[in-house]
Tab-separated table of C-alpha atoms in Angstrom:
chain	number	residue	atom	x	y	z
A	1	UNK	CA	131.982	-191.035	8.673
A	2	UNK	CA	131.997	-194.225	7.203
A	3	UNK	CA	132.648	-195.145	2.898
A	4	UNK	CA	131.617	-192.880	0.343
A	5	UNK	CA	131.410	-195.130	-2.756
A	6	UNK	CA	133.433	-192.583	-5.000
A	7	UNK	CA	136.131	-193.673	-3.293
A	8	UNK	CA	137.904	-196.895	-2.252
A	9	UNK	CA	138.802	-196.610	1.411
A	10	UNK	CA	140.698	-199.914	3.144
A	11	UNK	CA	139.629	-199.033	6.259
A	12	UNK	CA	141.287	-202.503	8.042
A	13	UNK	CA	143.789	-204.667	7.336
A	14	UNK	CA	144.673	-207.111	10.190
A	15	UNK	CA	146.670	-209.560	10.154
A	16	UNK	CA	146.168	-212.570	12.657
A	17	UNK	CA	147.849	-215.329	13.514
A	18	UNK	CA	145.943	-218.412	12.502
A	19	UNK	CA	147.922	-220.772	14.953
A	20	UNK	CA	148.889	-222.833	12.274
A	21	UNK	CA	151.859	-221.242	11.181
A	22	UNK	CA	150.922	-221.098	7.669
A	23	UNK	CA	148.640	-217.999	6.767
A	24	UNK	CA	147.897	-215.234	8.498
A	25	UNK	CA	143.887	-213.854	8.063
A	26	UNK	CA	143.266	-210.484	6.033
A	27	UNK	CA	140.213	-208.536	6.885
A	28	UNK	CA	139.091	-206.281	4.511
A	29	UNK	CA	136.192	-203.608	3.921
A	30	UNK	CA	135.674	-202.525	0.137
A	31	UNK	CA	133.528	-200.685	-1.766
A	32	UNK	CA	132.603	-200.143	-5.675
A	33	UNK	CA	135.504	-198.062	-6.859
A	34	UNK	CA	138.038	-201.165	-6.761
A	35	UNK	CA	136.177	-204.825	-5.465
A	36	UNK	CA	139.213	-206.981	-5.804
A	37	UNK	CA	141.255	-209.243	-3.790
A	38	UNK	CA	145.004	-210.214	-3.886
A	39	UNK	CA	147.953	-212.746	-2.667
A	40	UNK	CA	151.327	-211.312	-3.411
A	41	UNK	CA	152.513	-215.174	-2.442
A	42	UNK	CA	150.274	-218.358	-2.452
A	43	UNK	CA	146.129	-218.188	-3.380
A	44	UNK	CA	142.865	-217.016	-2.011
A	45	UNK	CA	140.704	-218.670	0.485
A	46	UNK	CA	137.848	-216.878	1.195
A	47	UNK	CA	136.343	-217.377	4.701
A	48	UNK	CA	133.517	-214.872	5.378
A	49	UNK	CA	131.844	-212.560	3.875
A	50	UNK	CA	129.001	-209.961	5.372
A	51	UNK	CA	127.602	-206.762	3.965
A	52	UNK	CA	127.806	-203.062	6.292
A	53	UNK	CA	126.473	-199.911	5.712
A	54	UNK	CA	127.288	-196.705	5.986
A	55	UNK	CA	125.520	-194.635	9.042
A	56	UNK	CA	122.807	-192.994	6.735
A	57	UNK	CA	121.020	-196.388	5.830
A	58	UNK	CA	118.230	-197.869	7.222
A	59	UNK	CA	117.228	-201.709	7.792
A	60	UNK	CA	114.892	-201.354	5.305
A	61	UNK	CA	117.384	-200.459	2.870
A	62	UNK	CA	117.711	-203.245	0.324
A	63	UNK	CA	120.959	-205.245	0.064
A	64	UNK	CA	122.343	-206.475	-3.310
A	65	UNK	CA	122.503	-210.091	-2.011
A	66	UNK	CA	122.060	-212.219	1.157
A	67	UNK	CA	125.499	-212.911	2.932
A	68	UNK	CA	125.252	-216.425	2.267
A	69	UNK	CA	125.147	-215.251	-1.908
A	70	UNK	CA	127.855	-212.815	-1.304
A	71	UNK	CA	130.346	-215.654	0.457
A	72	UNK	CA	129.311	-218.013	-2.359
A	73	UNK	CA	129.703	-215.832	-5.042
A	74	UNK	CA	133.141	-214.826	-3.429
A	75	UNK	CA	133.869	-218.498	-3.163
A	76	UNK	CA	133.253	-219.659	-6.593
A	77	UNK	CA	134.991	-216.706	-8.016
A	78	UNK	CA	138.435	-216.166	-5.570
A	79	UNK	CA	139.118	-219.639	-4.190
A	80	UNK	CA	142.783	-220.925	-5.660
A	81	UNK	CA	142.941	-217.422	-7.410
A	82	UNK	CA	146.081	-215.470	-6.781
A	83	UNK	CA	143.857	-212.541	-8.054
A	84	UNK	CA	140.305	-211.601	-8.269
A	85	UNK	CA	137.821	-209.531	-8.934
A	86	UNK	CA	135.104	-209.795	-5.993
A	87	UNK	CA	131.752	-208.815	-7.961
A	88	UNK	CA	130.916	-207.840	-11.923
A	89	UNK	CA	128.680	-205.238	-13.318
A	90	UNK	CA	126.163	-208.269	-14.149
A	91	UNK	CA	126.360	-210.032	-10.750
A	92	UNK	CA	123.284	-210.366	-8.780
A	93	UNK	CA	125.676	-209.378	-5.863
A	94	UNK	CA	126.744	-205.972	-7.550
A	95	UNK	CA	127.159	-203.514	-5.045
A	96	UNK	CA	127.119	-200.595	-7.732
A	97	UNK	CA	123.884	-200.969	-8.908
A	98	UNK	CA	122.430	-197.497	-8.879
A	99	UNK	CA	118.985	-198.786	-7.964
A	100	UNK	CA	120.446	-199.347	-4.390
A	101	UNK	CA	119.190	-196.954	-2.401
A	102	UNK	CA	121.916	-197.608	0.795
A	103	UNK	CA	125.564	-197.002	0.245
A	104	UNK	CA	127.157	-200.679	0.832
A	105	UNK	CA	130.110	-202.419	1.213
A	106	UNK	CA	131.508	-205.647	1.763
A	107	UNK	CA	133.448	-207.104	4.893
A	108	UNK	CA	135.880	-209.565	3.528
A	109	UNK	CA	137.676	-212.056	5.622
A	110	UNK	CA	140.648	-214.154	3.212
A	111	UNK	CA	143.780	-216.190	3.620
A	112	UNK	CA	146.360	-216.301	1.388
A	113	UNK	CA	147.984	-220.402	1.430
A	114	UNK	CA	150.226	-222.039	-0.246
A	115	UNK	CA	149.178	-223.790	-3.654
A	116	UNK	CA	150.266	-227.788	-4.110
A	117	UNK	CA	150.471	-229.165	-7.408
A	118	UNK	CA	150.787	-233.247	-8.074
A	119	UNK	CA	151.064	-234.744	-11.527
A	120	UNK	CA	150.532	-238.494	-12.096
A	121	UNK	CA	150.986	-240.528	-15.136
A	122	UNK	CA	148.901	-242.830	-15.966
A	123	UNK	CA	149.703	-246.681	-14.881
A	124	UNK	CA	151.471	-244.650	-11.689
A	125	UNK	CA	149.546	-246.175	-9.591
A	126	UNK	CA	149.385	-244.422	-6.229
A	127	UNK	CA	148.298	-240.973	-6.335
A	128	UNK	CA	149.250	-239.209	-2.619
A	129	UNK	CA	148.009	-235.200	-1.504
A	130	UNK	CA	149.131	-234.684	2.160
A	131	UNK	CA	148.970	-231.215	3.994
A	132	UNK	CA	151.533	-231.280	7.035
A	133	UNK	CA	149.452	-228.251	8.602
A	134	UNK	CA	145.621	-227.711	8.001
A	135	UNK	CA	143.317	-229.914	5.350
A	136	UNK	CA	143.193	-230.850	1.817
A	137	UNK	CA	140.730	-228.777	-0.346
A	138	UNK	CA	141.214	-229.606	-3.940
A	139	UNK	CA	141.471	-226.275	-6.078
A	140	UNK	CA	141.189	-227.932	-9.547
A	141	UNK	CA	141.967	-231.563	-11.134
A	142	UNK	CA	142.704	-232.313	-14.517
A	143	UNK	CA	142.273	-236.300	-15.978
A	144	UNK	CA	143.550	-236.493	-19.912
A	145	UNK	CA	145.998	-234.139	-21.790
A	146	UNK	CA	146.071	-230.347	-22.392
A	147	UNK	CA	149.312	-230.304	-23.102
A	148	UNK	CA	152.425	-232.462	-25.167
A	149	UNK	CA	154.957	-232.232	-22.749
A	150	UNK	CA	153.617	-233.819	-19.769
A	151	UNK	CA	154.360	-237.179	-18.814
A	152	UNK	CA	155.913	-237.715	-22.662
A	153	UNK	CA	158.794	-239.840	-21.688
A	154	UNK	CA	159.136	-242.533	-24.074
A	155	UNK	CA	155.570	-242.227	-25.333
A	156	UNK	CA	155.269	-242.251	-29.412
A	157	UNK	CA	154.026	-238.634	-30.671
A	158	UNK	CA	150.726	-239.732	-31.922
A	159	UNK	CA	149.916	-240.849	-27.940
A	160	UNK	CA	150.295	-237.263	-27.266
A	161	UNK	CA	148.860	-235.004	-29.947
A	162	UNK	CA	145.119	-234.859	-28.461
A	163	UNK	CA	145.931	-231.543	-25.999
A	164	UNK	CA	142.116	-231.658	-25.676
A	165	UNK	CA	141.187	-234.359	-23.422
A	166	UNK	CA	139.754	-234.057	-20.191
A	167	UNK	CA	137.577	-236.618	-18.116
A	168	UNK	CA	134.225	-234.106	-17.173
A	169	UNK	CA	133.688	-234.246	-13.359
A	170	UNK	CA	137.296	-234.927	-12.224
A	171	UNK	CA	137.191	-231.957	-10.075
A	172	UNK	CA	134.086	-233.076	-8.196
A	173	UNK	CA	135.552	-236.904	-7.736
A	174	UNK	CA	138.837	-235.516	-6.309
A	175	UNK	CA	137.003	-233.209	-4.353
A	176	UNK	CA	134.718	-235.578	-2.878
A	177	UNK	CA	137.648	-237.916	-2.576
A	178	UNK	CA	139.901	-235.625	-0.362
A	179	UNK	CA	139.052	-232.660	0.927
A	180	UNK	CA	138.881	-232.264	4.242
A	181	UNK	CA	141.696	-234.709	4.909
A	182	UNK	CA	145.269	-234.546	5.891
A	183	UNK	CA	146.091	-237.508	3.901
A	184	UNK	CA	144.793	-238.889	0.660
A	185	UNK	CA	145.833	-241.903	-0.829
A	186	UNK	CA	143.815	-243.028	-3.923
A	187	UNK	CA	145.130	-245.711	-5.966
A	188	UNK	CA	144.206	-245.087	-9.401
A	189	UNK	CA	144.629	-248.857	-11.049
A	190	UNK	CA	141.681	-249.237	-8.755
A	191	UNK	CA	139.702	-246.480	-8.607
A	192	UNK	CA	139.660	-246.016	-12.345
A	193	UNK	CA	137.712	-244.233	-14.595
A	194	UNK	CA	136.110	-244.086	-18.165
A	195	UNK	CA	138.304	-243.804	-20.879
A	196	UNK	CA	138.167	-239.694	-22.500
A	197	UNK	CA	140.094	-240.052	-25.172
A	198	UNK	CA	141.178	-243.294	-26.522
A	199	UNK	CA	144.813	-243.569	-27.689
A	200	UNK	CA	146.073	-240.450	-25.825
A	201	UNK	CA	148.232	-241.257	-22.991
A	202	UNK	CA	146.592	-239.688	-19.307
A	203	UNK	CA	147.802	-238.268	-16.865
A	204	UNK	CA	145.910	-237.126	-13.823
A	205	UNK	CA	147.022	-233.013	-12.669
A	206	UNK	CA	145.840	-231.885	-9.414
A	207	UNK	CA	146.282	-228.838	-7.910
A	208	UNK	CA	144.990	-228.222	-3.868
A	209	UNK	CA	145.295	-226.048	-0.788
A	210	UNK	CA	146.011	-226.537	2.523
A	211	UNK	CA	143.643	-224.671	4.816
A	212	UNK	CA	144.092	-224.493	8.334
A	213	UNK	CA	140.679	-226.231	9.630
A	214	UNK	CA	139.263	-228.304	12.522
A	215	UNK	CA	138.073	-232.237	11.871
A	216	UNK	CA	134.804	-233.485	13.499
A	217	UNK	CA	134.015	-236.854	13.129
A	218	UNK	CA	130.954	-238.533	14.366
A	219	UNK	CA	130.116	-242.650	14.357
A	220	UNK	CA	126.630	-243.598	13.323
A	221	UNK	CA	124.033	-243.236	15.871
A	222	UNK	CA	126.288	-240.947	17.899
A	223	UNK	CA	126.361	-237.136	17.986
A	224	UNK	CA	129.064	-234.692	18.437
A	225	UNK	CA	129.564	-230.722	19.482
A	226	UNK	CA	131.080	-228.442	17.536
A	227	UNK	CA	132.062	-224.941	19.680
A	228	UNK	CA	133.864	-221.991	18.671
A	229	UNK	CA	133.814	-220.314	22.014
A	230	UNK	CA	133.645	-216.364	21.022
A	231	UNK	CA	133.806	-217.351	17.526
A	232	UNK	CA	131.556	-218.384	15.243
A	233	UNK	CA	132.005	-221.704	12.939
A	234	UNK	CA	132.492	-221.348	9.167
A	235	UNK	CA	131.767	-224.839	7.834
A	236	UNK	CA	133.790	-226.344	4.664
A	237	UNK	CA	133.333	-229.632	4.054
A	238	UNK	CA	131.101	-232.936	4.935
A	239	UNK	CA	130.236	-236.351	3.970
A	240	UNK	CA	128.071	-238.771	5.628
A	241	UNK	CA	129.936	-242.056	4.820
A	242	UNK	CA	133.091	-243.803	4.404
A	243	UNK	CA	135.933	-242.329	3.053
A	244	UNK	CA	138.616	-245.094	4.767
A	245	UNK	CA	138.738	-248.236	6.294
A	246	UNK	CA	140.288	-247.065	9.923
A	247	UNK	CA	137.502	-244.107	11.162
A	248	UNK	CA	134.964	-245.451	13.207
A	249	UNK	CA	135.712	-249.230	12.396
A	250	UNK	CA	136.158	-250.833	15.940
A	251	UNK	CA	133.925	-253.966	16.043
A	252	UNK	CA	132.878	-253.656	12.682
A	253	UNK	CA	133.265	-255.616	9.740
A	254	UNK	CA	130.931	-253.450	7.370
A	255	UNK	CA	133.942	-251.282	6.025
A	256	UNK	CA	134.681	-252.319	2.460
A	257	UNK	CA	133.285	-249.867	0.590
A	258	UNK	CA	135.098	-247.039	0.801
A	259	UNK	CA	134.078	-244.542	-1.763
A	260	UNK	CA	130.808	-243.578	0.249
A	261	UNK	CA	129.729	-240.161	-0.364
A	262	UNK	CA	126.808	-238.109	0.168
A	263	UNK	CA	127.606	-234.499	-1.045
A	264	UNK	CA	124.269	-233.086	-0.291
A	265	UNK	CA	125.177	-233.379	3.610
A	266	UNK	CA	127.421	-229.863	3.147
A	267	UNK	CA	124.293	-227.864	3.066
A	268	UNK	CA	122.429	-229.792	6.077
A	269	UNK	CA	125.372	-229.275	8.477
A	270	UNK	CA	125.793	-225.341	6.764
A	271	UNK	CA	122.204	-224.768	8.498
A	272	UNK	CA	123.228	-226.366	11.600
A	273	UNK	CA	126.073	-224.471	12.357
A	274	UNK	CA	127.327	-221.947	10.221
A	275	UNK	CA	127.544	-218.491	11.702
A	276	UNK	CA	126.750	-220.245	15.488
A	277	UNK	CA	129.651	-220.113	18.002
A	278	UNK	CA	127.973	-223.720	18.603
A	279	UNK	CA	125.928	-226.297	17.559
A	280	UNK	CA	125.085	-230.442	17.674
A	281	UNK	CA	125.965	-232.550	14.294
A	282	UNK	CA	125.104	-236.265	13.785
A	283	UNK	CA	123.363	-238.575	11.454
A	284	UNK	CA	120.094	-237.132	10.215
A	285	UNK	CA	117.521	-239.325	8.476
A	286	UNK	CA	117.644	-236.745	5.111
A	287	UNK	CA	121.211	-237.439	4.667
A	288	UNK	CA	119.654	-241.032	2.963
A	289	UNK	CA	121.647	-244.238	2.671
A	290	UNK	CA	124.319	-243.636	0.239
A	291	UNK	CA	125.948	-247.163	0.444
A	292	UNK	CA	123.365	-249.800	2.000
A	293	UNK	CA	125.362	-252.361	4.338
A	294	UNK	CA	128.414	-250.572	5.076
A	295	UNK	CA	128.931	-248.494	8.783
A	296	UNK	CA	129.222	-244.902	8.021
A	297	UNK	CA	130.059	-241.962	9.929
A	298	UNK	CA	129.760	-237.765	9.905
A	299	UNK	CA	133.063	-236.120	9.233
A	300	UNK	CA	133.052	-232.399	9.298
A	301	UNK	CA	135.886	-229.972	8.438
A	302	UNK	CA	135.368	-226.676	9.932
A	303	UNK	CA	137.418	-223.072	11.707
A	304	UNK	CA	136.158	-220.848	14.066
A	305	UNK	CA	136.445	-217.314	12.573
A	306	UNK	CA	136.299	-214.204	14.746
A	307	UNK	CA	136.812	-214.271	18.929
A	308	UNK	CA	140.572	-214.808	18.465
């Protein structure tokens, strides 16, 4: 007999080592009575997500959501959490809505990593998020001031008394900047932005993860394999672009821009591979040009979940 949803019934919890001596991988199946998630040390990183039923259902059962909805959801919701709860009453991925004929429940696959936090002051200069094991993923980023204490050194008081100030898509530059890397080195005299709140003195707060993930990176014109063996590949980052001036630069000269981004290219590669144990990435004519006249390349930050 499988879950009854009157009751909350754990009925795994494996721990595996990742091979990155970091995190280990918590596997979890969870119905109504209690859908929430946990790290006693570090935050969530959600991985995979699929729906089961119990024995009685049918395929033609309806489910609350698609997988790909549920993971998302899950995503958006747990990711740099130390606590969450995995659906709401309103959520189009509620498994307690009584107009659900089947009796679901969720198979969740998490990691619990280490948070990184890195405040720099404005003028600082060099801003520097480095992950000795795994990749950077960028939880949230902060350009302004929420708060009077932060770099205050020496500042006069009425540089400091705006606690409301925040630049609006910091999260997605930094994001865009970094993830996926081991290193990332952004100099902010350079790569500066628009000015939120004129008179405050900024500082830039960033807090990321570390997440134990493979790096694929493919030159123009070239393609590349991705394989996961027994496993199957959970994609969670890529950019078709340039992101440095070292990747794919032998012979060339076309390198200076290196801000190129193309964030749309996450969901091309997602329909390549995801859920495959393998599949063929390269440059695709709907990933566009996103920076005429410079050599660009496919990076692709991925793990192989499952078929350990």
């Amino acid at each position: 007999m499988l879950l009854n949803q009157s009751v909350l019934i754990i009925l795994l919890q494996v721990s595996l080592c990742l091979g990155y001596g970091m995190s280990v991988l918590e596997n979890r199946f969870l119905t109504c009575v209690d859908l929430s998630l946990q790290c006693d040390h570090g935050v969530l990183k959600v991985y995979g997500v699929k729906y089961r039923t119990n024995e009685k259902s049918t395929d033609e059962s309806p489910k609350p959501c698609s997988d790909t909805e549920a993971f998302n959801t899950l995503s958006e919701r747990c990711d740099g959490k130390g606590q969450c709860q995995v659906t709401t009453p309103s959520s189009v991925c509620d498994l307690c809505n009584p107009a659900q004929l089947n009796q679901p429940y969720l198979e969740v696959t998490y990691g619990c990593l280490e948070s990184k936090h890195v405040t720099t002051c404005d003028g600082a200069g060099m801003v520097h998020l480095e992950c000795d094991d795994g990749l950077v993923f960028v939880q949230k980023a902060v350009y302004g001031r929420t708060d009077s204490q932060t770099c205050s050194q020496g500042r006069p008081q009425g540089q400091l008394t705006n606690t409301q100030c925040s630049q609006e898509g910091t999260l997605t530059r930094w994001s865009q900047r970094c993830d996926g890397k081991r290193m990332c080195e952004v100099n902010m005299k350079v790569n500066h932005v628009s000015d939120p709140c004129y008179g405050t003195y900024k500082y830039l707060d960033v807090t990321y993860i570390c997440v134990p993930a493979r790096v694929s990176i493919t030159c123009s014109d070239s393609t590349s394999s991705l394989d996961c063996g027994k496993g199957v590949i959970k994609v969670f980052h890529a950019n078709f672009g340039r992101r440095d001036g070292t990747t794919c630069s032998a012979g060339r000269h076309e390198l200076s821009d290196q801000n190129c981004l193309q964030p749309k290219v996450l969901e091309v590669v997602k329909k390549w591979c995801e859920g495959k144990s393998r599949c063929t990435v390269g440059h695709d004519p709907t990933f566009g040009d996103p920076c005429y006249g410079t050599y660009k390349y496919l990076e692709v930050s991925y793990r192989c979940l499952g078929g350990y």
